[in-house]
XYZ file of C-alpha atoms in Angstrom:
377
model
C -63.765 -61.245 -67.534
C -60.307 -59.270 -68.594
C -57.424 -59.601 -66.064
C -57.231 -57.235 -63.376
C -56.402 -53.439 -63.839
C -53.653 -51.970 -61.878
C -52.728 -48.487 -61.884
C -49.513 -47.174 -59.999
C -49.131 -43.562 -59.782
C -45.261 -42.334 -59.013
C -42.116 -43.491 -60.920
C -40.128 -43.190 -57.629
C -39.217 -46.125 -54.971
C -42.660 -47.016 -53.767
C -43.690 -47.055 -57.187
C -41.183 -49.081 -58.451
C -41.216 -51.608 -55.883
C -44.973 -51.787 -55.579
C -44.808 -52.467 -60.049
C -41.994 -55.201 -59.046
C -43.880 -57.326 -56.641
C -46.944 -57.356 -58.213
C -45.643 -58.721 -61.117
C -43.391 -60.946 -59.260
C -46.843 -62.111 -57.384
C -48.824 -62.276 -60.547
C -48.133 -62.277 -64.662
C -51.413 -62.172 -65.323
C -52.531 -58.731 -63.956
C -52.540 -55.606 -66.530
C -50.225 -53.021 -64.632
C -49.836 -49.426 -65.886
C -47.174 -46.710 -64.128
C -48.764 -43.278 -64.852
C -45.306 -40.423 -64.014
C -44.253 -37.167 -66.331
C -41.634 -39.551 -67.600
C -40.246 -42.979 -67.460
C -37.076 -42.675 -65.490
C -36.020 -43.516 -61.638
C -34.280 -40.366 -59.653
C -31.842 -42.230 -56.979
C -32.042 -38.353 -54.956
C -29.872 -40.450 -52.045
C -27.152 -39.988 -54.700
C -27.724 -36.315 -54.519
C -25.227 -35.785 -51.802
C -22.158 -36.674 -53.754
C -22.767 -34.224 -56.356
C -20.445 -31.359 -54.976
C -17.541 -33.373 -55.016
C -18.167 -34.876 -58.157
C -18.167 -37.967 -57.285
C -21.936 -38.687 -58.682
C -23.487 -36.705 -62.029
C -26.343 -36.483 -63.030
C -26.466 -39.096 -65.805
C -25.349 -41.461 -62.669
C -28.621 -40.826 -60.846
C -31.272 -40.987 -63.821
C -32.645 -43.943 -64.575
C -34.331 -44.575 -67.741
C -37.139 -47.500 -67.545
C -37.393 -48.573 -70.526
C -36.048 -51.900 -70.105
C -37.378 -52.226 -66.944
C -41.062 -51.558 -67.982
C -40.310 -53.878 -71.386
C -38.752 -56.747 -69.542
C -41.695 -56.752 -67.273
C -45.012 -55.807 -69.497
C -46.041 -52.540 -67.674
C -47.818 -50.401 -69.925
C -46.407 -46.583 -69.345
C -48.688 -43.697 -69.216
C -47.010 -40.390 -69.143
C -48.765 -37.969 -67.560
C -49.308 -35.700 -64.158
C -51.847 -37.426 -61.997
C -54.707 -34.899 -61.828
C -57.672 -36.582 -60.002
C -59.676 -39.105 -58.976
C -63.373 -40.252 -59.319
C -65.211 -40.707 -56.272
C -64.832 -44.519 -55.609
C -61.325 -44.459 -56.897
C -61.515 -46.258 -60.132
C -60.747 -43.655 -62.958
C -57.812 -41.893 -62.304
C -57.609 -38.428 -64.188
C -54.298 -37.164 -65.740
C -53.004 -34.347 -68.118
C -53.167 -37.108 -70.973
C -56.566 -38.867 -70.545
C -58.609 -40.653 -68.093
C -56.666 -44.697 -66.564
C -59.568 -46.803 -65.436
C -58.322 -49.537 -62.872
C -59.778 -52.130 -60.752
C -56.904 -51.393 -58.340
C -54.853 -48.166 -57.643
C -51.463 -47.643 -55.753
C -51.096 -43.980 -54.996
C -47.107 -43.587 -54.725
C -46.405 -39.398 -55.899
C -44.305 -39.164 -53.064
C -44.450 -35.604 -51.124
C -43.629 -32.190 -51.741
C -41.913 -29.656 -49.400
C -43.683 -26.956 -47.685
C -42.130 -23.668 -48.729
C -44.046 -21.549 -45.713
C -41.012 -20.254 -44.333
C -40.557 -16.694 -45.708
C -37.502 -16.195 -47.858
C -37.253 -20.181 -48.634
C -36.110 -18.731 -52.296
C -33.278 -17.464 -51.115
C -32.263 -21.340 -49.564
C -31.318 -24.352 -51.612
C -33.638 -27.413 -50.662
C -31.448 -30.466 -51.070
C -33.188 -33.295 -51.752
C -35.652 -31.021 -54.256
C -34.169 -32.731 -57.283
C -31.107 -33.815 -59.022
C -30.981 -30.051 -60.032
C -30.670 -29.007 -56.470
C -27.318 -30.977 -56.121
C -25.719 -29.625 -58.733
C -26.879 -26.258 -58.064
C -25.355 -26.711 -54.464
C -22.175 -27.862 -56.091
C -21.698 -24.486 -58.442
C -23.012 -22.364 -55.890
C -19.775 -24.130 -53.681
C -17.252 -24.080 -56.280
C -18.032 -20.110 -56.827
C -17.313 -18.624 -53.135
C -14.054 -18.273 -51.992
C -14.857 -18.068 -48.499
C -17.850 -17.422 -45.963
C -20.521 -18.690 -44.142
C -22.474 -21.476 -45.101
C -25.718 -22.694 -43.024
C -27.429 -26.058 -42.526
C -31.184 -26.351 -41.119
C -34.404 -28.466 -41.386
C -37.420 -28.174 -40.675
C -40.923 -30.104 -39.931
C -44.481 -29.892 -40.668
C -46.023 -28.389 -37.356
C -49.368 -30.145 -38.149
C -47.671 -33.610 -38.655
C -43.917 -33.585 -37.237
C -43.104 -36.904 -38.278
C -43.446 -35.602 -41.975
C -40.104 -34.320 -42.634
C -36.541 -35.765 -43.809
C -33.457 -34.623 -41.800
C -30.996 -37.007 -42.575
C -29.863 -35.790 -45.783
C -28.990 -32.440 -44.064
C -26.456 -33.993 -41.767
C -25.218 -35.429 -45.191
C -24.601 -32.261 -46.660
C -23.047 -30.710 -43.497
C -20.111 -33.488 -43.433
C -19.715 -33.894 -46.749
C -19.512 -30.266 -47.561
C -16.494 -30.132 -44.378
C -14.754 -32.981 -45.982
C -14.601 -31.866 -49.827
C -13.646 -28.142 -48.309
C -10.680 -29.683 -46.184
C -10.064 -32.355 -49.321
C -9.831 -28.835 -50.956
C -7.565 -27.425 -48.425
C -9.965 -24.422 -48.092
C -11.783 -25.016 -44.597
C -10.321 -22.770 -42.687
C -11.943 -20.041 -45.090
C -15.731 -21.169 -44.647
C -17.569 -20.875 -41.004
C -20.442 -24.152 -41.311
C -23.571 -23.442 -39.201
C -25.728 -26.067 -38.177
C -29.384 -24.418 -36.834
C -32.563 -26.432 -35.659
C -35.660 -25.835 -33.593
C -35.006 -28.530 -31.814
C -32.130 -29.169 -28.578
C -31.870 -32.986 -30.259
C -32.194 -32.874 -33.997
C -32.126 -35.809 -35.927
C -34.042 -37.762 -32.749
C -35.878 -39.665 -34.788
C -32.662 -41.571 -35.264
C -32.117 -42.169 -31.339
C -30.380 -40.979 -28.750
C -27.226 -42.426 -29.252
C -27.274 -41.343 -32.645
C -28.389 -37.889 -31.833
C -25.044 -37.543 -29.716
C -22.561 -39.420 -31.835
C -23.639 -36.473 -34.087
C -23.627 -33.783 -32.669
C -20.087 -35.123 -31.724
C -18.769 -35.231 -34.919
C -19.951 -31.598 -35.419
C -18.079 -30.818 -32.681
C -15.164 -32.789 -33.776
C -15.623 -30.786 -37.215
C -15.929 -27.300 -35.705
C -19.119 -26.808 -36.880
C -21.344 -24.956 -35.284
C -24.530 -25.606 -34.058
C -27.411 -23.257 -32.878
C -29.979 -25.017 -31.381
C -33.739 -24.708 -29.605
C -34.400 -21.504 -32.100
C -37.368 -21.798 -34.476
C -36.981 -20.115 -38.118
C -38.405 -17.181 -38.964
C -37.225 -16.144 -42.323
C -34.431 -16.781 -44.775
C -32.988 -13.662 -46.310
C -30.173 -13.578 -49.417
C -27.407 -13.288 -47.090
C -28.543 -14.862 -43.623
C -30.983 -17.244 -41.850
C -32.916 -15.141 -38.735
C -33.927 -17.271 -36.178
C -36.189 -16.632 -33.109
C -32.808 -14.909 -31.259
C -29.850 -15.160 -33.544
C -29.168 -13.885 -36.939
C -26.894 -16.089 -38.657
C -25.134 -14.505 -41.774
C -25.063 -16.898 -44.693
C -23.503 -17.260 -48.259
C -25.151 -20.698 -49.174
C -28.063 -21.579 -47.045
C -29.067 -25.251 -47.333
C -32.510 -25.843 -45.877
C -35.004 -28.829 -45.598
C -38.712 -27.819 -44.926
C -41.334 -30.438 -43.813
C -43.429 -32.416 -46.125
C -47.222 -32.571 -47.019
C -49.295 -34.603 -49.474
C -48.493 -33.575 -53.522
C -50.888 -30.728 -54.722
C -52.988 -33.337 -57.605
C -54.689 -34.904 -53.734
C -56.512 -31.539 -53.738
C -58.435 -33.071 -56.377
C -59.301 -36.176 -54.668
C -61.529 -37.311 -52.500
C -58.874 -39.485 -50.841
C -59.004 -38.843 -46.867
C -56.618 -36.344 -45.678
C -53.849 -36.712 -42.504
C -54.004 -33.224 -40.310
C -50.388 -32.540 -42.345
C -51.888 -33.113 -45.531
C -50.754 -36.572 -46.289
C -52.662 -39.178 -47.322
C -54.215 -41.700 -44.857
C -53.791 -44.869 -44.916
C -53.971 -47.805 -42.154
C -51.317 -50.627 -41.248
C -52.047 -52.769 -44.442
C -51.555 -49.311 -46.442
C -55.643 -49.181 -47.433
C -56.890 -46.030 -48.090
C -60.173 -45.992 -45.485
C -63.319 -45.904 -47.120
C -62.378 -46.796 -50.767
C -61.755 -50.178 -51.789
C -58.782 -51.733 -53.792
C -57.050 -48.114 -52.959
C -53.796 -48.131 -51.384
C -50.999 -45.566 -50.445
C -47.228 -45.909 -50.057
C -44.401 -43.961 -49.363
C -43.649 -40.430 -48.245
C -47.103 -39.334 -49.535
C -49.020 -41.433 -46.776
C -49.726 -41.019 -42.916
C -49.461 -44.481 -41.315
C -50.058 -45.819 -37.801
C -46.588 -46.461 -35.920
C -43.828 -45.106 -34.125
C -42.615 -41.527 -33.521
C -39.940 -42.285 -35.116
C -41.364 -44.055 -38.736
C -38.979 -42.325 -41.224
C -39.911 -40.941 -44.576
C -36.940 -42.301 -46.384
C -37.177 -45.362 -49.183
C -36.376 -48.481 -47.497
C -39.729 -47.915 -45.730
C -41.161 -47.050 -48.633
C -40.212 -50.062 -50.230
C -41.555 -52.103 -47.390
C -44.612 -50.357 -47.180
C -45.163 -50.868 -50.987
C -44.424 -54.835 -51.432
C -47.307 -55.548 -48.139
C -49.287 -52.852 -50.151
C -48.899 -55.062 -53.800
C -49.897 -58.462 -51.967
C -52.744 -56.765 -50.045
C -54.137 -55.076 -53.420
C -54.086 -58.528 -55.169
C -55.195 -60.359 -52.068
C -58.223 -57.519 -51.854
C -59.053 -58.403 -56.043
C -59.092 -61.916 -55.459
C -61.314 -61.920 -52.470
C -59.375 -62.723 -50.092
C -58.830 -61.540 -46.235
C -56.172 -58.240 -46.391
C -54.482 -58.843 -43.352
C -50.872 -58.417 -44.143
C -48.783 -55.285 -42.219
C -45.405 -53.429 -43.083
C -43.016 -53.482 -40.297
C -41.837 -49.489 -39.174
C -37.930 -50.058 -39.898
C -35.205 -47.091 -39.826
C -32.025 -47.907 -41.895
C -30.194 -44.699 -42.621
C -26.049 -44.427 -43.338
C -25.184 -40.535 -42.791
C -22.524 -40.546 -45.094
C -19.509 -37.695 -44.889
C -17.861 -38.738 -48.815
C -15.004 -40.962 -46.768
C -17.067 -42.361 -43.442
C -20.412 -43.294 -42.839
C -22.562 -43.217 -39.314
C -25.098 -46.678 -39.868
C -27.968 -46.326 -37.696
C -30.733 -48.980 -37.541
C -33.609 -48.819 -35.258
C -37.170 -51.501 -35.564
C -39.508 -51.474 -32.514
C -37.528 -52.013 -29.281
C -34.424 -52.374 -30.751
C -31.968 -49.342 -31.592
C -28.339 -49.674 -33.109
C -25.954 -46.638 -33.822
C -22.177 -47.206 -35.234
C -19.645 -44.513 -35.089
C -18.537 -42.859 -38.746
C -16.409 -45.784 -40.353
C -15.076 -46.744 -44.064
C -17.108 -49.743 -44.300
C -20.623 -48.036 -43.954
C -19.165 -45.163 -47.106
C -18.455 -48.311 -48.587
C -21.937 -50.143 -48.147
C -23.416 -47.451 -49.066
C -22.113 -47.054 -52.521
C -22.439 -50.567 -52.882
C -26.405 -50.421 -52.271
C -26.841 -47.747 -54.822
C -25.430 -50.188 -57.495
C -27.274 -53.061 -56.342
C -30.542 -51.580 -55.731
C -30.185 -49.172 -59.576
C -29.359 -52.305 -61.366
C -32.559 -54.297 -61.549
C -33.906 -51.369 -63.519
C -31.537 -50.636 -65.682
């Protein structure tokens, strides 16, 4: 018999990380990366567009090297399908059989919300930064609005933090700029605690700093439409020259062609070794999966990445025979930078830790974006 098959699908962190341990666990396996193209988008890097201090060329990745160096055949191609027990994997470019698969697309946003055309969505792309940063560097003044949102049939699938990102960093390039005082920022969010996920602590050190800021919040108000000059909420009307909004996340749209079990939000399920129930050698990782765990399990990429090495040692445990047994440990690590500060918050189970803003966490944060962008480069 041939060496094992492995198929990831997604070029993103899971994927990556998932393609790095396996081959790290085994040379002999045959590992293929099926994505649109070969390169890595670092979207945490997204929030330093506007003030220039990351392009685009900064945040693309090509693979290249990385795939070279480590023998991963690339398939380029949109994931399409699947066969019933999970061994051909359909795409735009031809059929990948595998004796294994790692399903690692990621998310994509829900885009419910009337009038979400007239917001920009931050993290949707390295486009979405820059567009942000023109859209900035054009007014001369007005109102500019924050907000996020969730998916009501699975809450924990959305991403806030970048949002609080964007609000801070935004207030420090315009004062950098010494044009604050002509832009009103407006925070809104269905909830009286956003960001809670993070805990309480960190919850009021930032709403703090908002205050601090003179940003304005409007809180406890659910969104009911975004229009091309304001966001309308359940009571208030907030006019709006740049509206910067996050909606929740569900499961890509290629899953419709699966037969791959579904969460309520439309996710992916998989269990605490990151198995797909009910098809074997099939695995999930990353924001595209619903997980057992706490409230609070982000959808950010350090858990990814956790979630994805357990889910690369269980996969070749599962070829090889043996018992899959191994979990991923539900671990927040999140530094909400402003462009000069950053607020480190670190939460595992029983076990919460918030730091006020502070130079050192800016500082680590850059410092992980080199480190963690250099082994594929």
């Amino acid at each position: 018999m041939g060496a094992d098959r492995i198929t990831v699908v997604g070029a993103g962190f899971a994927g990556l990380t998932a393609l790095r341990t396996l081959r790290k666990q085994s040379r002999e396996v045959e590992l293929t990366l099926v994505a649109p193209k070969a390169e890595l988008h670092y979207l945490p890097g997204t929030i330093w567009i506007p003030s220039g201090k990351r392009r685009s060329q900064d945040l693309v990745v090509p693979l290249d090297n990385f795939l070279r160096r480590n023998g991963i055949h690339f398939h380029r191609a949109h994931a399409t399908g699947l066969s019933g027990d999970g061994r051909v994997l359909q795409t735009d470019a031809g059929a990948v059989e595998n004796d294994g698969l790692i399903v690692a697309s990621g998310s994509r946003f829900l885009r419910k919300l009337p009038g979400i055309e007239h917001a920009i969505i931050p993290c949707d792309g390295i486009a979405a930064g820059e567009a942000i940063r023109d859209r900035l560097a054009a007014l001369a003044g007005g109102t500019i609005a924050f907000g996020f949102g969730t998916n009501p049939d699975e809450p924990i699938a959305m991403r806030g933090g970048p949002v609080f990102e964007y609000v801070f960093g935004i207030d420090t390039l315009l004062r950098r700029q010494r044009r604050r005082d002509k832009f009103r920022l407006v925070f809104f969010s269905r909830s009286q605690t956003p960001g809670q996920r993070l805990g309480e602590r960190a919850v009021e050190m930032i709403l703090e700093e908002m205050r601090r800021r003179r940003i304005e919040t409007v809180l406890g108000e659910k969104p009911r439409r975004i229009e091309p000059d304001a966001v309308v909420l359940e009571r208030t009307r907030i006019e709006s020259n740049l509206t910067l909004f996050m909606p929740g996340l569900t499961g890509p749209a290629w899953l419709d062609a699966t037969p791959l079990p579904r969460s309520p939000g439309g996710l992916v399920q998989g269990d605490a070794q990151c198995r797909v129930p009910g098809f074997s050698c099939t695995y999930v990782v990353g924001d595209g999966g619903s997980f057992p765990g706490p409230d609070w399990m982000p959808k950010q990429a350090h858990q990814a990445d956790l979630q994805a090495e357990v889910a690369a040692r269980n996969l070749l445990r599962a070829l090889a025979g043996a018992a899959v047994e191994e979990t991923f440990a539900s671990e927040l690590i999140c530094i909400i930078d402003s462009l000069d500060r950053g607020l480190l918050v670190s939460r595992k189970e029983g076990k919460t830790r918030a730091l006020r803003p502070n130079v050192l966490a800016h500082w680590a944060k850059a410092a992980f974006e080199r480190r963690y962008l250099r082994r594929y480069r």
